[in-house]
Amino acid sequence: LLHLGCDSAQLMALTRHPQRADRWLLRSYESAGRSGPLQVTSDLPIKVADRVDLLGQPLADSQQTKAIEPWQIACLELDRLI
């Protein structure tokens, strides 16, 4: 259903965004101590909108990255394409 792009990235939660009903929040973590790409792909009509903090607030542009670092928790905001 969802592929995170990094073999050691583990899905922790997938929930609706608390302020935006048309968005979802995906939370994952890196479990093997090595960095890798974080690229969400799915058969569902979704796309990654932004990288957000644990409260769902967008990160600064300098913190927007397509990688996950060792042991890092990463939160992504997903947008429906429908």
XYZ file of N, CA and C in Angstrom:
246
model
N 0.816 -1.190 0.000
C 0.000 0.000 0.000
C 0.866 1.262 0.000
N 1.865 1.318 0.899
C 2.810 2.441 0.950
C 4.228 1.898 0.945
N 5.088 2.526 0.189
C 6.508 2.179 0.196
C 7.270 3.442 0.553
N 8.194 3.338 1.525
C 8.899 4.512 2.017
C 10.224 4.777 1.317
N 10.676 3.888 0.449
C 11.886 4.135 -0.333
C 13.172 3.713 0.344
N 13.165 3.520 1.650
C 14.350 3.118 2.405
C 13.997 1.824 3.135
N 14.807 0.782 2.939
C 14.499 -0.515 3.541
C 14.413 -0.464 5.063
N 15.147 0.438 5.678
C 15.156 0.487 7.139
C 14.197 1.534 7.714
N 13.408 2.179 6.869
C 12.398 3.122 7.353
C 11.145 2.340 7.729
N 10.656 2.562 8.934
C 9.490 1.850 9.448
C 8.329 2.817 9.613
N 7.155 2.401 9.173
C 5.952 3.214 9.336
C 5.506 3.140 10.791
N 5.314 4.291 11.419
C 4.840 4.349 12.802
C 3.352 4.683 12.860
N 2.923 5.642 12.055
C 1.527 6.076 12.114
C 1.123 6.728 10.801
N -0.140 6.606 10.495
C -0.755 7.302 9.367
C -2.093 7.817 9.875
N -2.204 9.132 10.057
C -3.399 9.724 10.640
C -3.845 10.937 9.830
N -5.084 11.315 10.014
C -5.576 12.542 9.391
C -4.920 13.746 10.037
N -4.677 14.760 9.234
C -4.116 16.001 9.741
C -5.147 16.652 10.658
N -4.764 17.119 11.845
C -5.747 17.664 12.781
C -6.413 18.967 12.319
N -5.735 19.757 11.490
C -6.312 21.021 11.029
C -6.812 20.985 9.588
N -6.385 20.000 8.809
C -6.748 19.961 7.387
C -7.311 18.593 7.040
N -8.608 18.520 6.843
C -9.280 17.242 6.620
C -8.868 16.568 5.314
N -8.337 17.323 4.353
C -7.944 16.751 3.070
C -6.504 16.241 3.071
N -5.819 16.321 4.213
C -4.415 15.895 4.305
C -4.247 14.783 5.334
N -3.162 14.041 5.182
C -2.800 12.976 6.113
C -1.385 13.230 6.621
N -1.074 12.706 7.795
C 0.278 12.770 8.347
C 0.844 11.363 8.427
N 2.019 11.189 7.883
C 2.728 9.910 7.926
C 3.950 10.099 8.817
N 4.093 9.237 9.806
C 5.253 9.297 10.701
C 6.032 7.994 10.558
N 7.334 8.121 10.366
C 8.204 6.944 10.219
C 9.502 7.177 10.979
N 10.269 6.118 11.128
C 11.581 6.242 11.756
C 12.565 5.314 11.065
N 13.835 5.644 11.161
C 14.897 4.829 10.583
C 15.377 3.888 11.688
N 15.364 2.583 11.416
C 15.577 1.588 12.469
C 16.909 0.847 12.435
N 17.757 1.094 11.457
C 18.985 0.296 11.337
C 20.263 1.096 11.525
N 20.159 2.378 11.799
C 21.348 3.186 12.015
C 22.071 3.611 10.754
N 21.349 3.687 9.640
C 21.976 4.167 8.394
C 20.993 5.063 7.652
N 21.511 6.061 7.000
C 20.656 7.000 6.275
C 20.214 6.405 4.945
N 19.186 7.009 4.381
C 18.686 6.549 3.094
C 17.633 7.496 2.563
N 17.187 7.265 1.327
C 16.172 8.138 0.739
C 14.812 7.902 1.385
N 14.036 8.943 1.507
C 12.679 8.827 2.019
C 11.749 9.330 0.923
N 11.277 8.395 0.117
C 10.425 8.716 -1.031
C 9.186 7.843 -0.967
N 8.074 8.433 -0.606
C 6.827 7.685 -0.467
C 6.226 7.432 -1.845
N 5.958 6.171 -2.119
C 5.231 5.781 -3.325
C 4.061 4.917 -2.891
N 3.007 4.956 -3.682
C 1.803 4.226 -3.310
C 0.943 3.985 -4.536
N 0.094 2.976 -4.432
C -0.926 2.755 -5.451
C -2.095 3.714 -5.254
N -2.153 4.340 -4.076
C -3.205 5.307 -3.776
C -2.882 6.641 -4.434
N -3.885 7.439 -4.735
C -3.645 8.737 -5.369
C -3.210 9.798 -4.349
N -1.962 9.712 -3.894
C -1.437 10.658 -2.913
C -0.081 11.176 -3.375
N 0.320 12.308 -2.815
C 1.667 12.821 -3.040
C 2.137 13.466 -1.745
N 3.446 13.543 -1.576
C 4.015 14.187 -0.403
C 3.937 15.690 -0.602
N 3.305 16.385 0.340
C 3.176 17.833 0.251
C 4.363 18.518 0.921
N 4.641 18.178 2.170
C 5.709 18.823 2.931
C 6.245 17.870 3.985
N 7.449 18.172 4.427
C 7.981 17.531 5.623
C 7.562 18.413 6.793
N 7.039 17.806 7.847
C 6.499 18.564 8.971
C 7.126 18.093 10.277
N 6.914 18.888 11.340
C 7.405 18.480 12.651
C 6.397 17.522 13.295
N 6.655 17.115 14.528
C 5.789 16.142 15.200
C 4.381 16.668 15.462
N 4.197 17.983 15.403
C 2.880 18.580 15.610
C 2.158 18.858 14.297
N 2.786 18.526 13.167
C 2.173 18.729 11.865
C 2.410 20.096 11.262
N 3.323 20.872 11.839
C 3.645 22.204 11.323
C 4.775 22.086 10.296
N 4.700 22.792 9.170
C 5.749 22.707 8.146
C 7.118 23.098 8.702
N 8.143 22.404 8.261
C 9.518 22.728 8.642
C 10.033 23.865 7.781
N 11.060 24.523 8.248
C 11.713 25.571 7.471
C 12.291 24.970 6.195
N 12.443 25.789 5.166
C 12.976 25.312 3.890
C 14.323 24.616 4.052
N 15.135 25.087 4.991
C 16.459 24.499 5.186
C 16.376 23.082 5.739
N 15.226 22.706 6.323
C 15.072 21.376 6.898
C 14.302 20.427 5.986
N 13.839 20.913 4.836
C 13.125 20.075 3.885
C 14.147 19.198 3.172
N 14.069 17.908 3.369
C 15.018 16.988 2.766
C 14.293 15.729 2.311
N 14.875 15.056 1.366
C 14.312 13.811 0.844
C 15.002 12.583 1.430
N 15.751 12.769 2.520
C 16.486 11.661 3.131
C 16.081 11.522 4.590
N 16.318 10.334 5.119
C 16.118 10.089 6.540
C 17.465 9.682 7.123
N 17.817 10.277 8.235
C 19.105 10.032 8.884
C 18.991 8.882 9.886
N 20.126 8.319 10.325
C 20.086 7.215 11.290
C 19.273 7.567 12.531
N 18.349 6.677 12.886
C 17.506 6.752 14.093
C 16.540 7.939 14.081
N 16.430 8.643 12.990
C 15.590 9.838 12.911
C 14.110 9.480 12.785
N 13.268 10.291 13.416
C 11.826 10.243 13.198
C 11.505 11.284 12.135
N 10.763 10.892 11.122
C 10.398 11.808 10.045
C 8.887 11.822 9.893
N 8.340 13.013 9.754
C 6.897 13.191 9.542
C 6.681 13.870 8.196
N 5.756 13.321 7.434
C 5.437 13.862 6.119
C 3.943 14.163 6.044
N 3.621 15.244 5.388
C 2.228 15.591 5.129
C 1.879 15.086 3.727
N 0.837 14.305 3.634
C 0.417 13.731 2.352
C -0.834 14.435 1.873
N -0.907 14.642 0.575
C -2.017 15.320 -0.060
C -2.707 14.339 -0.998
N -4.035 14.300 -0.927
C -4.786 13.460 -1.856
C -4.847 14.130 -3.212
N -4.762 13.330 -4.264
C -4.838 13.879 -5.611
C -6.255 13.877 -6.140
N -7.167 13.280 -5.428
C -8.574 13.199 -5.876
C -9.291 14.482 -5.511
